[in-house]
mmCIF file with all atom_site columns, C-alpha atoms in Angstrom:
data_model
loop_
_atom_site.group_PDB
_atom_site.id
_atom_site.type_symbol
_atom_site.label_atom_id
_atom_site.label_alt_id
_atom_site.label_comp_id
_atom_site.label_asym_id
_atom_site.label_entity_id
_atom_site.label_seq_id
_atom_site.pdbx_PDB_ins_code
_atom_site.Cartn_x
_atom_site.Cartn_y
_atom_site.Cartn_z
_atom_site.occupancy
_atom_site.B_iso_or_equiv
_atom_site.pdbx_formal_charge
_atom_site.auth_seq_id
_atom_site.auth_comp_id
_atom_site.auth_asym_id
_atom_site.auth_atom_id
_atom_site.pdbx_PDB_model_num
ATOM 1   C CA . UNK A 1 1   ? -11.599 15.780  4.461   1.00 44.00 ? 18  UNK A CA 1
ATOM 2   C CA . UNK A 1 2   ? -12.443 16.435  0.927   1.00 51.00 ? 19  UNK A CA 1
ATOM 3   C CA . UNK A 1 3   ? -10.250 19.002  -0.538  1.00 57.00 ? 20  UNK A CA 1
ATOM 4   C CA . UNK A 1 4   ? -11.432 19.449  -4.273  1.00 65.00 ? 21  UNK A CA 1
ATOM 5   C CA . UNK A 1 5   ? -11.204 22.604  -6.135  1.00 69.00 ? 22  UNK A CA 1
ATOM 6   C CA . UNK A 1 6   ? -14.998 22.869  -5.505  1.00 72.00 ? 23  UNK A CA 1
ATOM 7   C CA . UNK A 1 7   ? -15.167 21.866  -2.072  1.00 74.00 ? 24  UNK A CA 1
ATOM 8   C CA . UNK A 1 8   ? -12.167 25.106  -1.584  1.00 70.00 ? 25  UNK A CA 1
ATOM 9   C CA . UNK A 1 9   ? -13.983 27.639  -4.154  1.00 74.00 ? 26  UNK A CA 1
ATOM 10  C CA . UNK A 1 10  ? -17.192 27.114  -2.042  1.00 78.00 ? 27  UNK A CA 1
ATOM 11  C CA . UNK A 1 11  ? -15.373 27.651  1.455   1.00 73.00 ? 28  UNK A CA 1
ATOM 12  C CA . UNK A 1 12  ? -13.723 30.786  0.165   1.00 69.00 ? 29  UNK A CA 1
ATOM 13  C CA . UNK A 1 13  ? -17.380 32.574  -0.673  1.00 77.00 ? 30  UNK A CA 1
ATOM 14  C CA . UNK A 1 14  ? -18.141 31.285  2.820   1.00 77.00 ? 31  UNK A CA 1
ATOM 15  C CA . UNK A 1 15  ? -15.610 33.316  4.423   1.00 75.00 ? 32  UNK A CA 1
ATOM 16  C CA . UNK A 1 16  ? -16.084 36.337  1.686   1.00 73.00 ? 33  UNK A CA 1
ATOM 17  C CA . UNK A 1 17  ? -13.448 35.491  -0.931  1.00 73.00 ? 34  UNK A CA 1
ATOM 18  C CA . UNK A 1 18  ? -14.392 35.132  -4.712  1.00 71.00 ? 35  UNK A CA 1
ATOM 19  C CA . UNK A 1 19  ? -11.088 33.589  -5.962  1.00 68.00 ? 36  UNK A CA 1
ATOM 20  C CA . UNK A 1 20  ? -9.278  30.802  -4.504  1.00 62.00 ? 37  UNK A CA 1
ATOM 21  C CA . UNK A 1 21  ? -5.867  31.845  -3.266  1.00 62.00 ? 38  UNK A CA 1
ATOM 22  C CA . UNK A 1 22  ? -2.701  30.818  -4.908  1.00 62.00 ? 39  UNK A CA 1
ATOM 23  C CA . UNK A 1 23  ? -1.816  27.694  -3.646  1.00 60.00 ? 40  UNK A CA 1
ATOM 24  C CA . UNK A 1 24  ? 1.005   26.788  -1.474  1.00 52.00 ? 41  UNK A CA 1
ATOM 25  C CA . UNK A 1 25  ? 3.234   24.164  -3.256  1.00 54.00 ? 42  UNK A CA 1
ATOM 26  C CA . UNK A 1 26  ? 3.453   21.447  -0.451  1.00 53.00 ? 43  UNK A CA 1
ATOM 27  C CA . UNK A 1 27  ? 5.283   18.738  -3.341  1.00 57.00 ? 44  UNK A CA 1
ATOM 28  C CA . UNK A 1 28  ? 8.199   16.889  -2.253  1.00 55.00 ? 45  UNK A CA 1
ATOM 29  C CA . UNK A 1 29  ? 10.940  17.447  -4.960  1.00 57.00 ? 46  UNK A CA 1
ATOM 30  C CA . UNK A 1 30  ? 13.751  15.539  -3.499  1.00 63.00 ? 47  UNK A CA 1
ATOM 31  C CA . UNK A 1 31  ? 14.490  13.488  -0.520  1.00 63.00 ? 48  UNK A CA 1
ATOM 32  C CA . UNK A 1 32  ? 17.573  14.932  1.400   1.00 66.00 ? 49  UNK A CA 1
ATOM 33  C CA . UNK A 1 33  ? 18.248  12.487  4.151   1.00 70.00 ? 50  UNK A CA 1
ATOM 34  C CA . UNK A 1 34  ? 19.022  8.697   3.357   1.00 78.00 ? 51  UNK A CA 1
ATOM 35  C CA . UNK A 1 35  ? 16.050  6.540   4.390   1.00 83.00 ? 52  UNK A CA 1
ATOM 36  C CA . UNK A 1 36  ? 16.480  3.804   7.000   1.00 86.00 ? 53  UNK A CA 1
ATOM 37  C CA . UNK A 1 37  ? 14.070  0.694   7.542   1.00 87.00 ? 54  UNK A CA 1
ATOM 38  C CA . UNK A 1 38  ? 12.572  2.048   10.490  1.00 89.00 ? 55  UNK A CA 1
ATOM 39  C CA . UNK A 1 39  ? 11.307  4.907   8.812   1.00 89.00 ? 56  UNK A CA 1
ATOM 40  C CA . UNK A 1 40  ? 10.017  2.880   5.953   1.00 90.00 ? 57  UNK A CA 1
ATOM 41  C CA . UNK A 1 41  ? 8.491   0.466   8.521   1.00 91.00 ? 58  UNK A CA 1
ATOM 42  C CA . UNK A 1 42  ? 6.597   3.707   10.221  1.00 90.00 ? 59  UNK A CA 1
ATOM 43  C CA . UNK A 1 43  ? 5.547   4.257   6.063   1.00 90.00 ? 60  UNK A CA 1
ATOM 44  C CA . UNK A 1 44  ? 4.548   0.391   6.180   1.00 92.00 ? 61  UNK A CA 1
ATOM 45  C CA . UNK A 1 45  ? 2.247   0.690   9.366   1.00 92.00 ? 62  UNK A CA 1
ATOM 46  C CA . UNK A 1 46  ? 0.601   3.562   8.464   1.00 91.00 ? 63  UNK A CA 1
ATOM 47  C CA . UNK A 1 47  ? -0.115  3.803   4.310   1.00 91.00 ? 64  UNK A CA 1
ATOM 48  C CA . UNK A 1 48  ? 0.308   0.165   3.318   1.00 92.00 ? 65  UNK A CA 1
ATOM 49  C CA . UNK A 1 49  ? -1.621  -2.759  2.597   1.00 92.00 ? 66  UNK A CA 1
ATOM 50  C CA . UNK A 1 50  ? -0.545  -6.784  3.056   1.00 95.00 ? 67  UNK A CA 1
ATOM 51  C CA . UNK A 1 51  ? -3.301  -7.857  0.220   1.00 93.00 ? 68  UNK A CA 1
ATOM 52  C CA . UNK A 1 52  ? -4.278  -11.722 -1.288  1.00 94.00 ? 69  UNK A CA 1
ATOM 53  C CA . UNK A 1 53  ? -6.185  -11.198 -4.754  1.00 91.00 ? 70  UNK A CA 1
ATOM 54  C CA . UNK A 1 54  ? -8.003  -15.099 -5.763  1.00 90.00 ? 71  UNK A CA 1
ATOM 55  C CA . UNK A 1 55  ? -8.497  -14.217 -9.817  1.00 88.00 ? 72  UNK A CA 1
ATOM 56  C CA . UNK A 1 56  ? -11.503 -15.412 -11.780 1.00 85.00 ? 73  UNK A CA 1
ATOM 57  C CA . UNK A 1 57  ? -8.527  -18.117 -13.187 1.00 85.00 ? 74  UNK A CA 1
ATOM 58  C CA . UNK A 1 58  ? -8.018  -19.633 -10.163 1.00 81.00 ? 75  UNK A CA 1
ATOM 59  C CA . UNK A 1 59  ? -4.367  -18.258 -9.290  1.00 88.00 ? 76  UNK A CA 1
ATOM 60  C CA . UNK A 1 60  ? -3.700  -16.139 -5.913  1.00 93.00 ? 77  UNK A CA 1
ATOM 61  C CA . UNK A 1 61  ? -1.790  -13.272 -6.029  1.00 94.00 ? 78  UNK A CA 1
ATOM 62  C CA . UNK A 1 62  ? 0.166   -12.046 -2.798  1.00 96.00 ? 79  UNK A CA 1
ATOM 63  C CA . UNK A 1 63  ? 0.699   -8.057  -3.124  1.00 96.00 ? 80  UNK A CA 1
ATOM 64  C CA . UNK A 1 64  ? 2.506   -5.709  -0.899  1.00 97.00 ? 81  UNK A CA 1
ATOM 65  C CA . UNK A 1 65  ? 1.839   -2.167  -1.552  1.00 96.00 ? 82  UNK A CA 1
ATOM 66  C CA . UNK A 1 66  ? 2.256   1.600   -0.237  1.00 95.00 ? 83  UNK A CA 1
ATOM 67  C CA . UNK A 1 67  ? -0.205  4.318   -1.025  1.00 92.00 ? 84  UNK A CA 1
ATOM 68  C CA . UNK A 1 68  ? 0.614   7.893   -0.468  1.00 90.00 ? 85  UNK A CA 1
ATOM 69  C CA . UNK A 1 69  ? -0.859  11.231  -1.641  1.00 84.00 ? 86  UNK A CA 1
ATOM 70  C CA . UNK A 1 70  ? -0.134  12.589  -5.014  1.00 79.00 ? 87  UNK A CA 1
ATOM 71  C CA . UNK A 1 71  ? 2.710   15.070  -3.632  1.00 79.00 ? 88  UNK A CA 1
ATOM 72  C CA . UNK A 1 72  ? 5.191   12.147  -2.526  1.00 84.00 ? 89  UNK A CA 1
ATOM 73  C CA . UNK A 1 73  ? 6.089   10.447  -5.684  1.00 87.00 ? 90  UNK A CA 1
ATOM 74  C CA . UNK A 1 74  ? 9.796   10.984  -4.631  1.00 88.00 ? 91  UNK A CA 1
ATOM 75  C CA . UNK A 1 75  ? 10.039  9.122   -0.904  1.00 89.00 ? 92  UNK A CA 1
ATOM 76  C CA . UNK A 1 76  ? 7.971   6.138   -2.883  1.00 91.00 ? 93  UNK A CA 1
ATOM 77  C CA . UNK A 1 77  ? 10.341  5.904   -5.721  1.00 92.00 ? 94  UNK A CA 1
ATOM 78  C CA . UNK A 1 78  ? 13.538  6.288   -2.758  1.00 90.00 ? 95  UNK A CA 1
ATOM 79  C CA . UNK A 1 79  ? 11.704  3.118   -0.848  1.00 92.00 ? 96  UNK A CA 1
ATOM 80  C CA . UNK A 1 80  ? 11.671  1.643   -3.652  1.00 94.00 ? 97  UNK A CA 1
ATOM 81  C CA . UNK A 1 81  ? 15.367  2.094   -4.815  1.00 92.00 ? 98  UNK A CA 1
ATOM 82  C CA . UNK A 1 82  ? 15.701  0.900   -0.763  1.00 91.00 ? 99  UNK A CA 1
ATOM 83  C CA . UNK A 1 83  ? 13.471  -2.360  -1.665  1.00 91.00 ? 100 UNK A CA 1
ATOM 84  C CA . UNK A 1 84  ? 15.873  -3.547  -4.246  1.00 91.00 ? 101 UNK A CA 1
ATOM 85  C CA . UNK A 1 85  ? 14.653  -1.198  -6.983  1.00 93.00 ? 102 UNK A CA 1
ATOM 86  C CA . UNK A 1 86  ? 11.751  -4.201  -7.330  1.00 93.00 ? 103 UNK A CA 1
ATOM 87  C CA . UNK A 1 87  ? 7.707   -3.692  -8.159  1.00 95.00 ? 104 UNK A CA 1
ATOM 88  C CA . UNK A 1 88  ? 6.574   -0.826  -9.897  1.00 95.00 ? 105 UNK A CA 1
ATOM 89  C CA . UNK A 1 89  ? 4.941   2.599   -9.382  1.00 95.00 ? 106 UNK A CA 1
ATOM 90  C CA . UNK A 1 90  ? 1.984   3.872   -10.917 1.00 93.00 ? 107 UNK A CA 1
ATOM 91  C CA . UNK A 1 91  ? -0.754  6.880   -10.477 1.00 91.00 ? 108 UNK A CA 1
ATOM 92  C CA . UNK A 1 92  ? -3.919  6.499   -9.603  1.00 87.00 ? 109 UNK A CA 1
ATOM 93  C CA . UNK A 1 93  ? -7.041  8.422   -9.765  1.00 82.00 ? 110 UNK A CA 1
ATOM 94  C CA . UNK A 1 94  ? -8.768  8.637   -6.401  1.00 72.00 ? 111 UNK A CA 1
ATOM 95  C CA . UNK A 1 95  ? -12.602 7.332   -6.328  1.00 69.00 ? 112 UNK A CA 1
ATOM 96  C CA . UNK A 1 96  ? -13.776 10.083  -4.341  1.00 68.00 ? 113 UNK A CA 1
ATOM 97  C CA . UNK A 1 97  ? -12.203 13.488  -6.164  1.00 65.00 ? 114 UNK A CA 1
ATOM 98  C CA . UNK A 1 98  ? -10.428 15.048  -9.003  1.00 64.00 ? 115 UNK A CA 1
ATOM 99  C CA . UNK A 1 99  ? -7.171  13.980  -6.354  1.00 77.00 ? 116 UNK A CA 1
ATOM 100 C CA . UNK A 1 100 ? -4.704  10.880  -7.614  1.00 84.00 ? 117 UNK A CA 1
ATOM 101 C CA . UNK A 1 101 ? -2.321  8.591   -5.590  1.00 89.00 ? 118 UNK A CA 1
ATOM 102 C CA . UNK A 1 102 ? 0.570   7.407   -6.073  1.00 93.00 ? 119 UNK A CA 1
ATOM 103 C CA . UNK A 1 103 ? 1.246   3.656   -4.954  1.00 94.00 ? 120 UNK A CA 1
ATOM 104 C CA . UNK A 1 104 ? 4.415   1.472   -5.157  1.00 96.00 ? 121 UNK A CA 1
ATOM 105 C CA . UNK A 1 105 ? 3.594   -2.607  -5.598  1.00 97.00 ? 122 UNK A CA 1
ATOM 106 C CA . UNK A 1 106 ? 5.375   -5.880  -5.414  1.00 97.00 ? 123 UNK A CA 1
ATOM 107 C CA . UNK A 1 107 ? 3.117   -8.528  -6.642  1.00 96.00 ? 124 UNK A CA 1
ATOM 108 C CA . UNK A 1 108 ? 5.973   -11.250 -7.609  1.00 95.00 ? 125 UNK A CA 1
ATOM 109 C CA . UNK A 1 109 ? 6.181   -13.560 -4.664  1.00 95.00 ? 126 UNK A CA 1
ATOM 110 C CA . UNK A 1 110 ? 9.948   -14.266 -5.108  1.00 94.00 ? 127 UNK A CA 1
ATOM 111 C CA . UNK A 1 111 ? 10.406  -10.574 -4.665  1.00 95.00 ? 128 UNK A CA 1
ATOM 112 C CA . UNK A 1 112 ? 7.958   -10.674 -1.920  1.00 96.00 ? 129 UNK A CA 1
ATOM 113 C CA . UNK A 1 113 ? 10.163  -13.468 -0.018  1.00 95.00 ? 130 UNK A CA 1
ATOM 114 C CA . UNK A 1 114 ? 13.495  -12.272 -1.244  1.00 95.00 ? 131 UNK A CA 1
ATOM 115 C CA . UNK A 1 115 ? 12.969  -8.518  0.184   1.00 93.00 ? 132 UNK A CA 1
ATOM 116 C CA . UNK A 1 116 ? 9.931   -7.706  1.966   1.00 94.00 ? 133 UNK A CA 1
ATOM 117 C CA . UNK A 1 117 ? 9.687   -11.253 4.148   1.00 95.00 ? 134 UNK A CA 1
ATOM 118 C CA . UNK A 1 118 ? 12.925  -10.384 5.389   1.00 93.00 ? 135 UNK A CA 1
ATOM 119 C CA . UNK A 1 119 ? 13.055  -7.009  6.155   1.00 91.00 ? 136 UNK A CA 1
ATOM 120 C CA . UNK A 1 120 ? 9.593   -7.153  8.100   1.00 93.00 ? 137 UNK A CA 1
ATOM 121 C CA . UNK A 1 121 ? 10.899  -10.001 10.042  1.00 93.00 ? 138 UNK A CA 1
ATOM 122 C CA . UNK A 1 122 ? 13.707  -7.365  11.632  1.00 91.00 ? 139 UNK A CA 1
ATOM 123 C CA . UNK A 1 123 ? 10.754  -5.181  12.321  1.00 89.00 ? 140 UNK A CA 1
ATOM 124 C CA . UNK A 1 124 ? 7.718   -4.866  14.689  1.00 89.00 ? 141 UNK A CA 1
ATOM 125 C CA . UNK A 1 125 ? 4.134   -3.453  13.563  1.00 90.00 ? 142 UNK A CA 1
ATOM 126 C CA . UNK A 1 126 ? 2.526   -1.716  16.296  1.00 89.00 ? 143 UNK A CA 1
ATOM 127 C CA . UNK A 1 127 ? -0.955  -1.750  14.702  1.00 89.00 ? 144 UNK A CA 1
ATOM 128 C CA . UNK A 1 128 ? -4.133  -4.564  13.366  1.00 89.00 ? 145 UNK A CA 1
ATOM 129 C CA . UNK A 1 129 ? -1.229  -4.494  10.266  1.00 90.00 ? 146 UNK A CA 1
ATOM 130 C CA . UNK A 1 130 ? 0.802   -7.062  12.633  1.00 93.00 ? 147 UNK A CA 1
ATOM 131 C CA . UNK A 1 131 ? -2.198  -9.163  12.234  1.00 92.00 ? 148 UNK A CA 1
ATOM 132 C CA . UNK A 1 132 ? -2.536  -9.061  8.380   1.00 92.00 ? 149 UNK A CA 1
ATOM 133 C CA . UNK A 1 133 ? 1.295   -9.221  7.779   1.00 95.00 ? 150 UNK A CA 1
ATOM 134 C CA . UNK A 1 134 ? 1.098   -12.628 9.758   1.00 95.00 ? 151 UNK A CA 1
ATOM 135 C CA . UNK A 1 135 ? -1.341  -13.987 7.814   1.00 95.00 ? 152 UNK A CA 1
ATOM 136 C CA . UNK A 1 136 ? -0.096  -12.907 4.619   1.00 96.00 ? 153 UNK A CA 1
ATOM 137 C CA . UNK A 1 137 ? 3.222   -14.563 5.161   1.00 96.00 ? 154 UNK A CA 1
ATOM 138 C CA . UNK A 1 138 ? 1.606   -17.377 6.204   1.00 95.00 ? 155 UNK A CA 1
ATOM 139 C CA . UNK A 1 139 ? -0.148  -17.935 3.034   1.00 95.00 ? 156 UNK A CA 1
ATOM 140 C CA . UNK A 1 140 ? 2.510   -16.774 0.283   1.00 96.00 ? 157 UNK A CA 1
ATOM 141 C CA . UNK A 1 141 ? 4.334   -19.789 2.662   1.00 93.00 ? 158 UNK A CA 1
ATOM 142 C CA . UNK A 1 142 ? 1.691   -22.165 1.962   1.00 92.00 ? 159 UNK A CA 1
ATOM 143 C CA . UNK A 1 143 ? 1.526   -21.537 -1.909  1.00 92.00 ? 160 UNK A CA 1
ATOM 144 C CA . UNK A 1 144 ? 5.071   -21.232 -2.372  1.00 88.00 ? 161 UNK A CA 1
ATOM 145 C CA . UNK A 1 145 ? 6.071   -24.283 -4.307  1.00 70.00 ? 162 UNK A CA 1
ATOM 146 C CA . UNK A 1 146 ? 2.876   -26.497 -3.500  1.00 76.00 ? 163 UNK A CA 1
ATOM 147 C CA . UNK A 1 147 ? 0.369   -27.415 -5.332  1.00 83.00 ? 164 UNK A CA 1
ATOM 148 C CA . UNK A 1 148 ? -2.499  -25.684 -5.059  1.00 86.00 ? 165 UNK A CA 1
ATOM 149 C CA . UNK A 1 149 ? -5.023  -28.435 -3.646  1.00 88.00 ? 166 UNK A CA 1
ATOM 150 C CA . UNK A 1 150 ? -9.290  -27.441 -3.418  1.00 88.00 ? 167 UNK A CA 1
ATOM 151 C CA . UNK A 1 151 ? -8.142  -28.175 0.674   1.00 91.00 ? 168 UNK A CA 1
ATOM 152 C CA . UNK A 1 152 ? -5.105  -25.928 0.237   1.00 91.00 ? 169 UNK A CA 1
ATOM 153 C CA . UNK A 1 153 ? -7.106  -23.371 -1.932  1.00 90.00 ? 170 UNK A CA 1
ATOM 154 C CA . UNK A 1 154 ? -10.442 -23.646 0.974   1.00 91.00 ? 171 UNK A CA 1
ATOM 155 C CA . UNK A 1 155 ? -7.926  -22.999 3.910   1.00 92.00 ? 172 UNK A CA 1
ATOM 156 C CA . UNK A 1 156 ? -5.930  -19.759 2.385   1.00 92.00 ? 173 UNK A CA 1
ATOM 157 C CA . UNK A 1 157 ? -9.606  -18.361 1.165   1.00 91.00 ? 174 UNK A CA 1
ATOM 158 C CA . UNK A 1 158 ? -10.463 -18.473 5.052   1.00 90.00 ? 175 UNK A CA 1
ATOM 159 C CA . UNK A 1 159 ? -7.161  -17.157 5.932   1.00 91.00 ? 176 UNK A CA 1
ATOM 160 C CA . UNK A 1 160 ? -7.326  -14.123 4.015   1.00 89.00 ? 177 UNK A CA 1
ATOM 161 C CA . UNK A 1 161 ? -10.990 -13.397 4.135   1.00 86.00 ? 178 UNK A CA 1
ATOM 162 C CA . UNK A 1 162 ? -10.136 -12.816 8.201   1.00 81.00 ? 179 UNK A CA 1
ATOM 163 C CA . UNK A 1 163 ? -7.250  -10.006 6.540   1.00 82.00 ? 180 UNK A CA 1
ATOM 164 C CA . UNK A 1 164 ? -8.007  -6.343  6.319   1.00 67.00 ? 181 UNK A CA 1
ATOM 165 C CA . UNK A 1 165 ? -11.790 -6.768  6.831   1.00 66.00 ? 182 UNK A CA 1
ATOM 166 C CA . UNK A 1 166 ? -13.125 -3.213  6.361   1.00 61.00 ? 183 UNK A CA 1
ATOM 167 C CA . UNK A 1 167 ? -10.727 -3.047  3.430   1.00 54.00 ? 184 UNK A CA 1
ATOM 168 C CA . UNK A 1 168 ? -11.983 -0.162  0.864   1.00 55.00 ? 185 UNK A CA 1
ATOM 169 C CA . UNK A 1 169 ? -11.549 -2.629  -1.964  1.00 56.00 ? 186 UNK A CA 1
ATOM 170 C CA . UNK A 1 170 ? -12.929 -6.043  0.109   1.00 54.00 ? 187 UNK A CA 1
ATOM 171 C CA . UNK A 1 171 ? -15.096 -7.871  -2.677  1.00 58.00 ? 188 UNK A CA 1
ATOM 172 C CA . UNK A 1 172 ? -16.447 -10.182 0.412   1.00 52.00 ? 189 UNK A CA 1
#
């Protein structure tokens, strides 16, 4: 659903209201139970992405990520503490509305072996994510200390082109 300001202001003079009622403050402040893998795993299956990035220099870039609404900037920074304190957090702006994200990313693929690998391996994905984490180990395997061959380079571009293929971001 879209839920800008002016989506909400013209629903209210649908129903007979000219202001928009206060709002009920639905932020997370602080996280009061200690996270455990398996929730973080549920958080993995649902709101992340297993992503390959080939750059217009000719490296490839493994990336793990988690994307969750602009209200939970407190469970992502607690997964991350849980992740070894590695990656980074940033905000972004959502395409579609006035709305922003907040998404926590490991991009360094010693980080990605050292603590996501790992972890997921103790762990089962229950949706098409399975799929995509499979592949996406298999090629930060491949390129880990190889050289990057045009064979090499041809058989990860087919292995992640069959990844996440109605991906919002998919330049293929």
């Amino acid at each position: 659903t879209k839920r800008s300001e002016i989506n909400l202001l013209k629903y209210c003079k649908i129903i007979g209201l000219n202001n928009i009622p206060t709002k009920y403050n639905n932020e997370i402040s602080t996280i009061n139970t200690k996270l455990n893998w398996s929730f973080i795993v549920g958080m993995i299956d649902g709101d992340s992405s297993f992503n390959i990035t080939f750059t217009g220099q000719g490296k490839i870039i493994p990336a793990f990520s988690i994307c969750i609404g602009s209200t939970c900037l407190p469970l992502l920074e607690e997964i991350k503490i849980y992740i070894g304190n590695q990656g980074s957090l940033e905000k972004r702006q959502k395409s579609t509305s006035l709305d922003f994200v907040y998404v926590y990313k490991i991009t360094d693929i010693n980080c990605l072996m050292k603590y996501i690998i790992p972890l997921m391996e103790t762990s089962q994905l229950y949706t098409e994510k399975a799929k995509h984490y499979q592949i996406w180990k298999d090629v930060i395997n491949k390129i880990n200390n190889k050289t990057l061959t045009k064979t090499l380079i041809l058989e990860i571009v087919e292995m992640a082109y069959n990844m996440n293929k109605d991906g919002k971001r998919r330049k293929l």
